[in-house]
Amino acid sequence: MTKSDTSTRLNELRMKHGRPPASPSEPKAERTETLREAQPRFRGLESGHRACQGCGEALAARLVMESAGPDVMVANATGCLEVFTTPWPQSAWRVPWIHSLFENSAAVASGMEAAMKAKGKNTKILSFGGDGATYDIGFQSLSGMLERHHNVLYVTYDNEAYMNTGIQRSSSTPHAATTTTSPAGKERMGKRHLKKDLLSIIAAHHIPYAAAASVAYPQDLQRKVRYAMGVEGPTFLVIHSPCPLGWRHDSALTIEVARRAVQCGLFPLVELERGALTNIMPIREPRPVADYLELQGRFAHLFNKDDYRAQEELDHLQALADHNIDIYGLRGDGVDPVDTTGMSHVKRGGPLMGER
Amino acid sequence: MREALEGSLAIARAVALTKPDVVAAYPITPQTHIVENISKLVADGDMHTEFVSVESEFSAASVVLGAAAAGARAYTASASQGILLMSEVMFNIAGLRVPLVMTIANRAVGGPLSIWNDQSDSMAVRDSGWIQIHCISNQEAVDTTIQAFRIAQETDLPVAVCMDGFVLTHTMEVIDMPSQEEVDAFLPPFEFAGALDTANPRSMGTLVDPNYFAEVRHSHHAAMGKALAKIEEIDAAYAEVTGRASGGLLTVDGPKKAKVGIIAMGSVVGTMMAGREHYGGEVGEARIVKLRSYRPFPAKALRAAVKGLDKVIVIDRAISPGMGGVLGTEVSAVLSTLDKAPKVYNYALGLGGRDIPETMYRDLLTTIEAKDAPRFAVFDADLEKLPPEDR
């Protein structure tokens, strides 16, 4: 973009927001460094991309890149993340990045890793995909990559539907959620099937490390990325990433929605090594699932007092959350600095709580 | 060194001579022996490569895409259903202009199931944007495989080397295998200017809106056009080192005065040459055009090759149901700009591994003598085997 292009664009934006065009004599505001810029962290995914307001995936990807970079290369599956970061000729990525297809990012990453091995380089390969690319269409290539033990960190940004094509159900869509292909109606209460328990399938590959994280707990998320980066071999991270557009919640509530998913037990934050459970984030006070569901339009039909099926489905989802709490032993005992409440507080001036 | 080798073993050794960094493959008949032999070379320490045994052809193509994009020399091989499973990735590899090499051990495509040779598989990916070179013998396949790595990296295009399944892959032939020194002198180390590099991060395979997409396709098409000269030039350079050329874009063989020509790709060319030797006296000697480069299509060279011919028989080893032959249709299109274009008789032969005997030469030439000779037919189909309503 040339300088005059930039000023034309700026003027357009000013007009849009009801401000007169800048006069040529208008003094330039003194440019001061923002707090963000002053912080010495690696920004592998730059701002200025085209994600929606409150996009959980964009936030999650930025957090992952901060902890993983800069000596990394990314293989990205087709999806929102690919589309909103790379409208040619622009790109928000500051690391080598490739997108090939929807269902092959794990296989492309396998090839990149084999190339690094052949060339004696230590550059870590990251493979990114949404839940559609991971739970569904790219599942086979992911399984192959894990089985062959490639030194790749695979991250799936789980927003629980095909958001890039306009909110269609995936095998990761929760039970009873409405999407454009699992709408609620006279005969249906949203998605009829359960959310696929991907982490258990990943665990069955007995890879060195697999974990679930949430954008609501960035310190925990980044600790998990750092740990995975230190592992030689395949590692897997699923990050719960709310999508305001698809989940139909206020875009200012992304973090709150994500936090409640963890606090009610529907999205347990667990860690597995060689397939065995090694760590969990305890829930200090489990919240009812309704607290999580009520913030989202995709579950609005579950709050229809005139529909007897609504309560049944609410009970069903509560039972699923209770089951998670039970099998993973998520119920905390008392005050714990690394439980769902403790980890919500930003800590300064001391060692990072929860560091392994 | 001259040695009797099975086609697949010869290809495995030729690939080893090019020292690929990464090989990924999934077994499928009749490509299997190639990957088995490469695996053995790796296991014995005679080939130093990252061999990735993938869970599908789809991943095989994706792995070599990732490897080459990351700056590695990469190779894969497949056939038939495997090529079709790869096809989405093949378009992607070519569209991203990633240089790598694949052997296609040509086989029919199901259903019904056939494991035997024809060229339906490579024809199905005709428009994927890959360079496609066909070989008539195992010697040509060996030489072309080595050349393909140089063509790929000098054009930033992927190259498919097509060799007929079983007819070549499983056949013993005396091969003059080039030495490592010769290959090293001919083939420089792998270089890909567009490769991913942490020192110079770039984004590859981005979202391209309608403002740029047509330009991407135009430049790809233009690169294919430029590759025509490269294929000839690299064949000549190879001949300088080894003393053997494989025939550039196409080769013309037979009497200048001939009025009938045969245009074909792959091992059937050899069959036609043998047929001419035996039956030439009886039905006349045809000019045989061995088409080596199918993509890019050497239109100019082909127009020159048919000069003086009245009739041309185009042999297709595949069919486009509802249209006819694929190569035949393209040859007709290319020759249509000539003032005195020869009549084109397009016959599909040897589909699904039907044997093509030398007598086929005689039968083809006899058939087109008739005034009402069909312009297209599945030539060797025995209609007696079909119920009347299907004939």
XYZ file of C-alpha atoms in Angstrom:
747
model
C 0.000 0.000 0.000
C 1.430 3.376 -0.973
C 1.315 6.342 1.363
C -1.460 8.073 -0.582
C -3.491 4.859 -0.586
C -3.122 4.784 3.161
C -4.350 8.305 3.651
C -7.285 7.734 1.292
C -8.218 4.687 3.291
C -7.841 6.594 6.558
C -10.087 9.331 5.247
C -12.682 6.765 4.218
C -12.610 5.345 7.708
C -12.954 8.811 9.253
C -15.980 9.501 7.068
C -17.500 6.175 8.049
C -17.212 7.142 11.692
C -18.644 10.588 11.122
C -15.394 12.525 11.315
C -14.295 15.099 8.735
C -11.299 14.237 6.534
C -8.010 15.135 8.165
C -6.699 18.462 6.969
C -3.159 18.367 5.625
C -2.068 20.787 8.325
C -3.483 18.759 11.183
C -0.594 17.973 13.496
C 0.242 14.285 13.832
C -0.426 12.801 17.208
C 2.723 11.931 19.067
C 3.264 8.187 18.574
C 3.905 6.460 21.869
C 4.732 2.844 22.292
C 1.798 0.841 23.588
C 2.180 -1.356 26.620
C 1.767 -4.397 24.354
C 4.620 -3.254 22.123
C 6.856 -2.630 25.110
C 6.505 -6.198 26.272
C 9.259 -8.454 25.078
C 7.175 -11.248 23.640
C 7.332 -12.875 20.268
C 4.445 -12.071 18.012
C 4.234 -14.831 15.435
C 0.673 -13.872 14.566
C 0.492 -10.146 14.045
C -2.556 -7.960 14.668
C -4.496 -6.393 11.815
C -5.938 -9.619 10.461
C -9.623 -9.980 9.588
C -10.966 -12.071 12.457
C -14.352 -11.140 13.906
C -14.589 -9.198 17.161
C -14.163 -11.502 20.105
C -12.792 -14.363 18.004
C -11.551 -17.064 20.367
C -9.490 -18.749 17.680
C -7.489 -15.614 16.845
C -6.700 -15.121 20.527
C -5.750 -18.763 20.992
C -3.475 -18.750 17.931
C -1.733 -15.592 19.143
C -1.141 -17.153 22.565
C 0.212 -20.331 20.995
C 2.572 -18.395 18.716
C 3.858 -16.256 21.602
C 4.917 -19.365 23.475
C 6.045 -21.463 20.537
C 8.006 -19.040 18.338
C 10.125 -17.940 16.683
C 11.978 -21.063 15.470
C 8.852 -22.728 14.108
C 7.058 -23.369 10.836
C 3.284 -23.676 10.587
C 1.149 -25.971 8.432
C -2.384 -24.600 8.600
C -5.542 -26.397 7.504
C -8.257 -24.589 5.564
C -10.567 -22.695 7.858
C -11.221 -19.319 9.459
C -7.671 -19.015 10.802
C -6.210 -19.501 7.339
C -8.692 -17.188 5.649
C -8.651 -14.278 8.072
C -4.847 -14.202 8.391
C -3.800 -14.440 4.744
C -5.853 -12.448 2.275
C -3.260 -12.186 -0.509
C -1.108 -10.091 -0.772
C -1.234 -9.633 3.005
C -0.323 -12.019 5.775
C -0.440 -11.735 9.559
C 2.197 -14.442 10.048
C 5.758 -13.669 11.055
C 6.911 -17.270 10.742
C 7.073 -19.522 7.663
C 3.506 -20.633 7.080
C 1.850 -22.937 4.577
C -1.717 -23.787 3.816
C -2.405 -26.671 1.456
C -5.838 -28.235 1.976
C -8.575 -28.780 4.536
C -7.704 -32.337 5.505
C -3.945 -32.623 5.197
C -2.242 -30.202 7.580
C -0.933 -33.062 9.738
C 0.493 -34.827 6.679
C 2.021 -31.634 5.290
C 3.522 -31.034 8.734
C 4.871 -34.627 8.678
C 6.654 -33.848 5.421
C 8.058 -30.586 6.760
C 9.325 -32.375 9.839
C 10.904 -35.104 7.686
C 12.605 -32.344 5.693
C 13.973 -30.760 8.878
C 15.239 -34.147 10.016
C 16.894 -34.809 6.666
C 18.580 -31.413 6.804
C 19.611 -31.714 10.454
C 17.575 -28.689 11.556
C 15.745 -28.298 14.873
C 12.969 -26.012 13.697
C 9.754 -27.260 15.328
C 6.781 -27.857 13.077
C 3.340 -26.748 14.224
C 0.166 -27.995 12.612
C -3.042 -25.998 13.041
C -6.618 -26.913 12.248
C -10.120 -26.184 13.438
C -12.401 -28.865 14.829
C -13.760 -29.695 11.365
C -10.244 -30.205 10.033
C -9.269 -32.260 13.078
C -12.241 -34.213 14.438
C -13.666 -34.882 10.971
C -12.028 -34.494 7.583
C -8.351 -34.492 8.610
C -8.716 -37.140 11.301
C -6.929 -39.836 9.297
C -3.882 -37.769 8.460
C -3.675 -36.669 12.103
C -3.766 -40.277 13.297
C -1.055 -41.184 10.789
C 1.141 -38.318 11.938
C 0.802 -39.349 15.594
C 1.425 -43.024 14.850
C 4.584 -42.247 12.860
C 5.814 -40.208 15.812
C 6.656 -37.023 13.928
C 8.092 -34.239 16.052
C 5.080 -31.972 15.496
C 2.835 -30.006 17.842
C -0.711 -30.281 16.510
C -3.097 -27.621 17.780
C -6.810 -27.768 17.140
C -8.817 -24.611 17.712
C -12.115 -26.093 18.784
C -15.051 -23.788 18.110
C -17.395 -26.717 17.781
C -18.705 -26.289 14.232
C -17.719 -25.465 10.648
C -17.603 -21.709 11.202
C -15.766 -20.755 8.017
C -18.576 -22.101 5.828
C -21.272 -20.614 8.022
C -21.815 -22.664 11.189
C -22.516 -26.260 10.173
C -22.364 -29.077 12.703
C -19.167 -31.078 13.090
C -18.495 -34.140 15.204
C -17.195 -31.693 17.808
C -20.480 -29.774 18.042
C -21.946 -30.390 21.511
C -25.137 -32.325 21.939
C -28.290 -30.202 21.497
C -26.447 -27.201 20.021
C -28.092 -25.646 16.997
C -26.117 -25.027 13.845
C -27.323 -24.384 10.309
C -27.272 -28.142 9.681
C -28.550 -29.138 13.108
C -31.316 -26.585 13.634
C -33.931 -26.917 16.349
C -37.505 -27.450 15.221
C -40.673 -29.344 15.869
C -38.862 -32.649 15.362
C -35.368 -31.781 16.556
C -33.646 -30.234 19.567
C -30.423 -29.274 17.769
C -27.616 -31.768 17.272
C -28.806 -35.284 18.049
C -25.375 -36.777 18.676
C -22.671 -36.338 21.261
C -19.483 -34.309 20.962
C -16.735 -36.692 19.860
C -14.341 -37.529 22.687
C -11.291 -36.789 20.569
C -8.830 -36.594 23.421
C -9.474 -40.226 24.343
C -8.794 -41.265 20.762
C -5.605 -39.207 20.771
C -4.683 -40.827 24.091
C -5.027 -44.254 22.477
C -2.078 -43.334 20.236
C 0.045 -43.189 23.432
C 1.816 -40.044 22.292
C 4.175 -38.304 24.728
C 1.822 -35.430 25.545
C -1.754 -34.373 24.861
C -3.744 -31.679 26.616
C -6.900 -29.614 26.583
C -6.697 -25.860 27.142
C -9.027 -22.899 27.005
C -8.662 -19.265 25.955
C -10.164 -18.419 29.354
C -6.954 -19.619 31.004
C -4.103 -18.119 28.954
C -1.358 -18.877 31.501
C -2.389 -22.506 31.618
C -2.662 -22.598 27.811
C 0.819 -21.147 27.347
C 2.342 -23.453 29.927
C 0.937 -26.383 27.960
C 2.358 -25.027 24.711
C 5.779 -24.535 26.301
C 5.725 -28.043 27.700
C 4.737 -29.521 24.331
C 7.490 -27.549 22.604
C 10.027 -29.243 24.812
C 8.856 -32.728 23.913
C 10.588 -34.622 21.113
C 7.764 -36.369 19.286
C 4.103 -35.812 18.535
C 2.119 -33.620 20.908
C -1.488 -32.535 20.741
C -3.392 -29.604 22.118
C -7.115 -28.919 21.842
C -8.055 -25.344 22.689
C -11.645 -24.436 23.427
C -12.165 -21.268 21.379
C -15.569 -19.601 21.479
C -16.958 -18.188 18.241
C -19.339 -15.281 18.984
C -20.892 -15.514 15.531
C -21.476 -19.249 15.604
C -22.321 -19.624 19.277
C -24.373 -16.450 19.156
C -23.009 -14.766 22.249
C -21.916 -11.188 22.879
C -18.438 -10.772 21.419
C -17.350 -9.110 24.665
C -18.147 -12.345 26.527
C -15.728 -14.733 24.775
C -13.586 -15.272 27.843
C -16.545 -15.525 30.215
C -18.236 -18.103 27.982
C -15.019 -20.128 27.709
C -14.462 -19.938 31.467
C -17.948 -21.195 32.265
C -17.461 -24.150 29.890
C -14.527 -25.211 32.046
C -16.175 -24.382 35.356
C -19.283 -26.452 34.611
C -17.247 -29.485 33.540
C -18.338 -29.593 29.902
C -14.794 -28.775 28.752
C -12.370 -30.366 31.218
C -8.795 -29.085 31.149
C -6.689 -32.211 31.396
C -3.192 -33.396 30.492
C -2.204 -36.860 29.319
C 1.214 -38.407 28.932
C 1.592 -41.610 26.915
C -2.169 -41.860 27.130
C -2.387 -41.686 30.924
C -4.030 -38.803 32.783
C -1.275 -36.841 34.568
C -2.856 -33.522 35.480
C -6.186 -31.707 35.641
C -7.329 -28.208 36.425
C -9.591 -28.680 39.488
C -12.949 -26.937 39.534
C -13.304 -24.996 42.786
C -17.069 -24.643 42.598
C -18.760 -26.430 39.714
C -21.321 -24.188 38.058
C -24.553 -25.505 36.620
C -24.274 -26.069 32.860
C -27.231 -23.708 32.416
C -24.915 -20.840 33.457
C -22.728 -21.672 30.467
C -25.531 -22.420 28.018
C -27.690 -19.386 28.764
C -25.084 -16.980 27.383
C -25.301 -18.575 23.927
C -27.985 -18.337 21.276
C -27.123 -21.800 19.993
C -28.694 -23.208 23.162
C -31.608 -20.737 23.384
C -34.138 -23.463 22.578
C -33.155 -25.215 25.803
C -34.625 -22.338 27.817
C -38.100 -22.544 26.339
C -40.272 -23.128 29.394
C -43.147 -24.354 27.225
C -41.164 -27.196 25.699
C -40.842 -30.241 27.946
C -37.915 -31.454 25.793
C -35.877 -28.401 26.805
C -35.544 -29.501 30.406
C -34.718 -33.032 29.285
C -31.850 -31.776 27.165
C -30.622 -29.469 29.925
C -30.602 -32.453 32.265
C -28.803 -34.461 29.637
C -26.059 -31.849 29.269
C -25.771 -31.499 33.047
C -25.300 -35.256 33.249
C -22.521 -35.090 30.648
C -20.743 -32.375 32.664
C -21.180 -34.352 35.894
C -19.777 -37.407 34.169
C -16.655 -35.455 33.121
C -16.188 -34.179 36.670
C -16.516 -37.723 37.870
C -14.218 -39.579 35.461
C -11.453 -36.952 35.466
C -11.801 -36.188 39.188
C -12.248 -32.479 38.532
C -13.820 -31.532 41.849
C -11.306 -29.456 43.787
C -10.894 -29.543 47.549
C -10.776 -26.023 48.899
C -8.707 -23.100 47.688
C -6.076 -24.019 45.126
C -4.056 -21.365 43.251
C -4.153 -23.488 40.098
C -7.849 -24.340 40.130
C -10.488 -22.770 37.886
C -10.890 -19.822 40.235
C -7.230 -19.381 41.194
C -6.073 -19.445 37.593
C -8.566 -16.706 36.737
C -6.490 -14.177 38.664
C -3.581 -12.451 37.021
C -0.530 -12.895 39.181
C 2.385 -10.476 39.164
C 5.789 -10.296 40.769
C 6.396 -13.918 41.576
C 6.931 -17.294 40.053
C 4.129 -18.268 37.701
C 1.755 -20.468 39.616
C 1.112 -23.808 38.031
C 4.483 -23.998 36.264
C 5.615 -27.597 36.155
C 26.791 -50.457 -15.809
C 24.575 -52.783 -17.839
C 22.520 -55.142 -15.763
C 19.270 -57.084 -16.124
C 16.818 -55.479 -13.692
C 13.118 -55.528 -13.000
C 11.608 -52.145 -13.939
C 10.610 -51.281 -10.379
C 14.020 -52.120 -8.941
C 15.648 -50.032 -11.654
C 13.419 -47.073 -10.743
C 14.214 -47.478 -7.040
C 17.939 -47.402 -7.819
C 17.526 -44.405 -10.115
C 15.683 -42.544 -7.368
C 18.461 -43.424 -4.923
C 21.017 -41.913 -7.318
C 19.198 -38.564 -7.087
C 19.634 -38.599 -3.267
C 16.143 -37.448 -2.259
C 15.815 -36.040 1.271
C 12.285 -37.368 1.740
C 10.384 -40.236 0.145
C 6.754 -40.889 1.097
C 4.633 -43.609 -0.420
C 1.716 -45.919 0.132
C 1.615 -49.352 -1.498
C -0.605 -50.000 -4.489
C -0.307 -52.515 -7.297
C 1.599 -52.173 -9.623
C 3.722 -49.488 -7.931
C 4.473 -51.666 -4.878
C 7.838 -53.013 -5.969
C 9.199 -49.489 -6.336
C 8.510 -48.562 -2.702
C 9.524 -52.001 -1.459
C 12.866 -51.637 -3.188
C 13.369 -48.106 -1.876
C 12.548 -49.340 1.649
C 15.162 -52.074 1.267
C 17.782 -49.644 -0.001
C 17.089 -47.456 3.050
C 17.146 -50.431 5.440
C 20.456 -51.616 4.009
C 21.994 -48.178 4.371
C 22.418 -47.809 0.617
C 20.080 -44.835 0.477
C 20.007 -42.027 3.017
C 16.543 -40.571 2.977
C 13.684 -39.907 5.380
C 11.308 -42.636 4.252
C 7.794 -41.848 5.476
C 5.416 -44.823 5.342
C 2.118 -43.028 5.246
C -1.441 -44.194 5.877
C -2.789 -43.274 2.414
C -1.800 -41.901 -0.967
C -3.521 -38.703 0.068
C -0.998 -38.316 2.853
C 1.880 -39.497 0.634
C 1.246 -36.568 -1.676
C 0.754 -34.231 1.284
C 4.000 -35.334 2.928
C 6.089 -34.743 -0.197
C 4.327 -31.403 -0.636
C 5.313 -30.382 2.899
C 8.841 -31.714 2.483
C 9.508 -29.934 -0.802
C 7.890 -26.746 0.501
C 10.352 -26.925 3.395
C 13.234 -27.159 0.928
C 13.778 -30.901 0.598
C 14.137 -33.022 -2.532
C 11.073 -35.239 -2.420
C 9.733 -38.245 -4.289
C 6.626 -40.387 -4.277
C 5.038 -43.054 -6.469
C 1.541 -44.357 -6.994
C -0.999 -45.700 -9.466
C -4.675 -45.943 -10.280
C -6.953 -45.374 -7.263
C -3.939 -43.952 -5.464
C -3.547 -41.249 -8.086
C -7.221 -40.417 -7.804
C -6.984 -40.247 -4.022
C -3.985 -37.947 -4.459
C -5.671 -35.826 -7.061
C -6.794 -33.062 -4.719
C -3.252 -32.736 -3.404
C -1.785 -33.004 -6.920
C -3.705 -29.920 -8.046
C -2.507 -28.204 -4.893
C 1.155 -29.133 -5.364
C 1.118 -27.799 -8.912
C -0.912 -24.713 -8.038
C 1.559 -23.844 -5.284
C 4.363 -24.480 -7.805
C 6.159 -26.982 -5.585
C 8.863 -28.941 -7.447
C 8.880 -32.667 -6.752
C 8.789 -35.950 -8.648
C 6.352 -38.852 -8.775
C 6.311 -42.119 -10.670
C 2.907 -43.152 -11.981
C 2.863 -46.923 -12.567
C -0.062 -46.644 -14.980
C -3.087 -48.767 -14.139
C -6.789 -48.785 -14.942
C -9.211 -47.022 -12.629
C -12.173 -48.885 -11.120
C -14.940 -49.817 -11.012
C -15.140 -52.563 -11.778
C -11.844 -53.431 -10.165
C -8.892 -53.865 -12.480
C -5.299 -53.976 -11.332
C -3.970 -54.108 -14.882
C -2.410 -51.548 -17.118
C -3.921 -48.695 -19.038
C -3.464 -44.944 -18.684
C -6.791 -43.880 -17.197
C -5.081 -42.775 -13.986
C -2.616 -40.284 -15.422
C -5.274 -39.066 -17.859
C -7.597 -38.340 -14.943
C -5.047 -35.860 -13.546
C -4.207 -34.399 -16.944
C -5.411 -30.941 -15.864
C -3.719 -30.927 -12.468
C -0.894 -28.746 -13.741
C 1.849 -31.369 -13.457
C 4.389 -32.026 -16.151
C 3.628 -35.519 -17.438
C 6.267 -37.539 -19.281
C 5.583 -40.997 -20.706
C 8.197 -43.716 -21.136
C 8.275 -46.567 -23.618
C 10.895 -48.695 -21.877
C 12.483 -49.164 -18.483
C 15.691 -47.583 -19.742
C 13.710 -44.485 -20.637
C 11.935 -44.608 -17.289
C 15.261 -44.708 -15.429
C 16.751 -41.866 -17.454
C 13.565 -39.802 -17.331
C 13.246 -40.224 -13.567
C 16.689 -38.699 -13.068
C 15.943 -35.952 -15.571
C 12.599 -35.268 -13.870
C 14.287 -34.015 -10.690
C 16.199 -31.433 -12.701
C 13.146 -30.461 -14.765
C 11.158 -29.974 -11.545
C 13.660 -27.694 -9.882
C 14.400 -25.689 -13.034
C 10.711 -25.047 -13.741
C 9.216 -24.982 -10.202
C 6.716 -27.541 -11.441
C 6.003 -31.075 -10.224
C 6.848 -33.855 -12.672
C 5.045 -37.174 -13.099
C 7.000 -39.897 -14.858
C 4.509 -42.343 -16.338
C 5.444 -45.967 -16.957
C 2.992 -48.716 -17.823
C 2.155 -50.936 -14.874
C 3.323 -54.559 -15.161
C 4.319 -54.111 -18.828
C 7.254 -52.047 -17.598
C 7.241 -52.110 -13.792
C 7.325 -55.903 -13.528
C 9.432 -56.682 -16.594
C 13.130 -57.534 -16.634
C 15.150 -55.438 -19.008
C 18.847 -54.863 -19.512
C 19.381 -51.431 -18.049
C 22.382 -49.188 -18.423
C 22.302 -47.606 -14.980
C 24.228 -44.333 -14.787
C 26.949 -44.081 -12.154
C 26.647 -41.874 -9.081
C 29.361 -39.624 -10.552
C 27.376 -39.173 -13.744
C 24.185 -38.331 -11.875
C 26.037 -35.928 -9.567
C 27.521 -34.190 -12.619
C 24.088 -33.908 -14.201
C 21.846 -33.107 -11.236
C 22.742 -30.177 -8.952
C 21.668 -30.232 -5.280
C 18.016 -29.387 -4.683
C 17.151 -25.721 -4.746
C 13.728 -24.152 -4.423
C 13.664 -20.376 -4.235
C 10.128 -20.379 -2.839
C 10.910 -22.744 0.040
C 9.827 -21.965 3.594
C 12.691 -20.508 5.577
C 12.736 -19.254 9.163
C 15.284 -16.598 8.178
C 12.874 -15.227 5.596
C 9.327 -16.090 6.678
C 6.754 -16.189 3.939
C 3.177 -17.348 3.692
C 2.443 -19.975 1.087
C -0.980 -21.098 -0.121
C -2.821 -18.017 1.076
C -6.364 -17.002 0.243
C -6.334 -15.498 -3.256
C -9.373 -13.448 -4.237
C -10.686 -12.874 -7.788
C -8.280 -9.956 -8.227
C -5.309 -12.308 -8.449
C -6.464 -15.832 -9.259
C -6.532 -15.514 -13.045
C -2.939 -14.266 -12.965
C -1.888 -17.277 -10.917
C -3.380 -19.604 -13.529
C -1.927 -17.614 -16.403
C 1.583 -17.782 -14.978
C 1.193 -21.514 -14.367
C 0.141 -22.045 -17.980
C 3.005 -19.867 -19.187
C 5.464 -21.855 -17.045
C 4.229 -25.056 -18.678
C 4.876 -23.493 -22.081
C 8.407 -22.579 -21.067
C 8.943 -26.083 -19.756
C 8.784 -27.439 -23.325
C 12.257 -26.078 -24.071
C 13.533 -27.181 -20.659
C 12.470 -30.771 -21.222
C 14.405 -30.881 -24.505
C 17.389 -29.044 -23.086
C 17.630 -31.299 -20.025
C 17.302 -34.447 -22.144
C 20.224 -33.171 -24.228
C 22.253 -32.336 -21.130
C 21.626 -35.838 -19.814
C 22.806 -37.293 -23.117
C 26.011 -35.314 -22.793
C 26.792 -36.981 -19.487
C 25.498 -40.505 -20.106
C 25.456 -40.755 -23.908
C 21.727 -41.499 -23.878
C 18.789 -39.243 -24.711
C 15.156 -40.233 -24.197
C 13.585 -38.367 -27.084
C 12.935 -34.792 -25.930
C 9.284 -33.897 -26.430
C 8.546 -36.499 -29.076
C 10.411 -38.599 -31.602
C 9.483 -39.457 -35.146
C 10.468 -42.853 -36.444
C 9.849 -44.383 -39.865
C 9.924 -43.571 -43.550
C 9.657 -39.933 -44.613
C 7.387 -40.938 -47.472
C 4.908 -42.719 -45.234
C 1.260 -41.703 -45.713
C 0.008 -43.258 -42.481
C 1.185 -42.306 -39.042
C 0.683 -43.722 -35.562
C 0.783 -41.456 -32.527
C 1.014 -43.112 -29.120
C 2.429 -42.849 -25.604
C 4.042 -45.463 -23.391
C 5.045 -49.047 -23.990
C 2.541 -49.531 -26.850
C 4.945 -47.476 -28.982
C 7.453 -50.317 -28.723
C 4.767 -52.831 -29.644
C 3.884 -50.816 -32.739
C 7.540 -50.653 -33.777
C 7.860 -54.414 -33.444
C 4.598 -54.823 -35.359
C 5.902 -52.660 -38.160
C 9.027 -54.794 -38.363
C 6.963 -57.950 -38.808
C 3.980 -56.707 -40.798
C 5.382 -53.611 -42.513
C 5.895 -55.533 -45.728
C 2.297 -56.700 -45.679
C 0.380 -53.535 -44.736
C 2.972 -50.804 -45.261
C 5.383 -48.972 -43.010
C 3.800 -46.297 -40.861
C 5.567 -43.320 -39.382
C 5.477 -43.753 -35.614
C 5.374 -40.684 -33.372
C 6.419 -41.435 -29.837
C 4.857 -38.737 -27.700
C 7.022 -38.317 -24.607
C 5.880 -35.034 -23.131
C 2.112 -35.154 -22.723
C 1.946 -32.091 -20.458
C 3.127 -29.648 -21.607
C 1.658 -30.728 -24.934
C 4.162 -30.214 -27.778
C 1.642 -28.896 -30.321
C 4.217 -27.314 -32.649
C 6.447 -30.367 -32.743
C 3.439 -32.579 -33.374
C 2.276 -30.495 -36.333
C 5.749 -30.827 -37.835
C 5.822 -34.557 -37.122
C 2.706 -35.323 -39.184
C 3.841 -33.393 -42.249
C 2.974 -35.310 -45.431
C 0.702 -37.820 -43.716
C -2.814 -38.517 -45.051
C -4.027 -40.496 -42.100
C -3.045 -40.662 -38.462
C -3.981 -43.388 -36.014
C -3.965 -42.074 -32.447
C -3.778 -44.814 -29.846
C -5.467 -44.042 -26.547
C -4.891 -46.132 -23.446
C -7.842 -44.429 -21.759
C -11.322 -43.308 -22.635
C -13.514 -40.354 -21.842
C -16.949 -41.985 -21.899
C -19.346 -39.927 -23.937
C -16.526 -38.335 -25.935
C -14.018 -40.972 -26.987
C -10.259 -40.966 -26.758
C -8.491 -38.278 -24.765
C -5.210 -38.084 -26.641
C -7.071 -38.500 -29.949
C -9.310 -35.543 -29.219
C -6.326 -33.382 -28.335
C -4.354 -34.420 -31.418
C -7.394 -33.587 -33.608
C -7.602 -30.159 -31.979
C -3.908 -29.454 -32.467
C -3.836 -30.620 -36.095
C -6.999 -28.693 -36.994
C -4.966 -25.562 -37.624
C -3.001 -27.252 -40.440
C -3.976 -26.542 -44.047
C -3.703 -30.189 -44.983
C -4.516 -31.928 -41.761
C -4.368 -35.715 -41.890
C -7.534 -37.637 -41.056
C -7.459 -38.731 -37.436
C -8.532 -42.260 -36.484
C -8.663 -42.561 -32.741
C -8.667 -46.015 -31.184
C -8.641 -46.988 -27.534
C -6.616 -50.149 -27.004
C -5.571 -52.397 -24.194
C -7.976 -51.013 -21.599
C -7.671 -52.662 -18.213
C -4.624 -54.676 -19.288
C -6.061 -56.278 -22.449
C -2.984 -57.654 -24.210
C -1.779 -55.658 -27.194
C -0.090 -58.139 -29.551
C 2.166 -57.107 -32.427
C -0.600 -58.125 -34.841
C -2.461 -55.058 -33.627
C -0.230 -53.017 -35.939
C -1.510 -54.959 -38.924
C -5.127 -54.816 -37.742
C -5.043 -51.059 -37.199
C -3.563 -50.309 -40.591
C -5.992 -52.676 -42.331
C -8.992 -51.158 -40.561
C -8.353 -47.593 -41.671
C -8.121 -48.663 -45.311
C -11.893 -49.104 -45.301
C -13.885 -46.072 -46.411
C -16.275 -46.358 -43.491
C -13.592 -46.965 -40.879
C -14.806 -45.616 -37.538
C -13.126 -42.435 -36.373
C -13.289 -43.694 -32.801
C -13.682 -47.152 -31.316
C -12.674 -49.252 -28.365
C -10.734 -51.167 -30.927
C -10.160 -54.500 -29.251
C -13.537 -54.833 -27.512
C -15.201 -58.154 -28.297
C -18.848 -57.181 -28.691
C -19.883 -60.820 -28.704
C -19.301 -60.788 -24.943
C -21.979 -58.149 -24.474
C -25.746 -58.498 -24.575
C -27.101 -56.956 -27.805
C -28.537 -53.896 -26.064
C -25.083 -52.952 -24.715
C -23.184 -53.156 -27.991
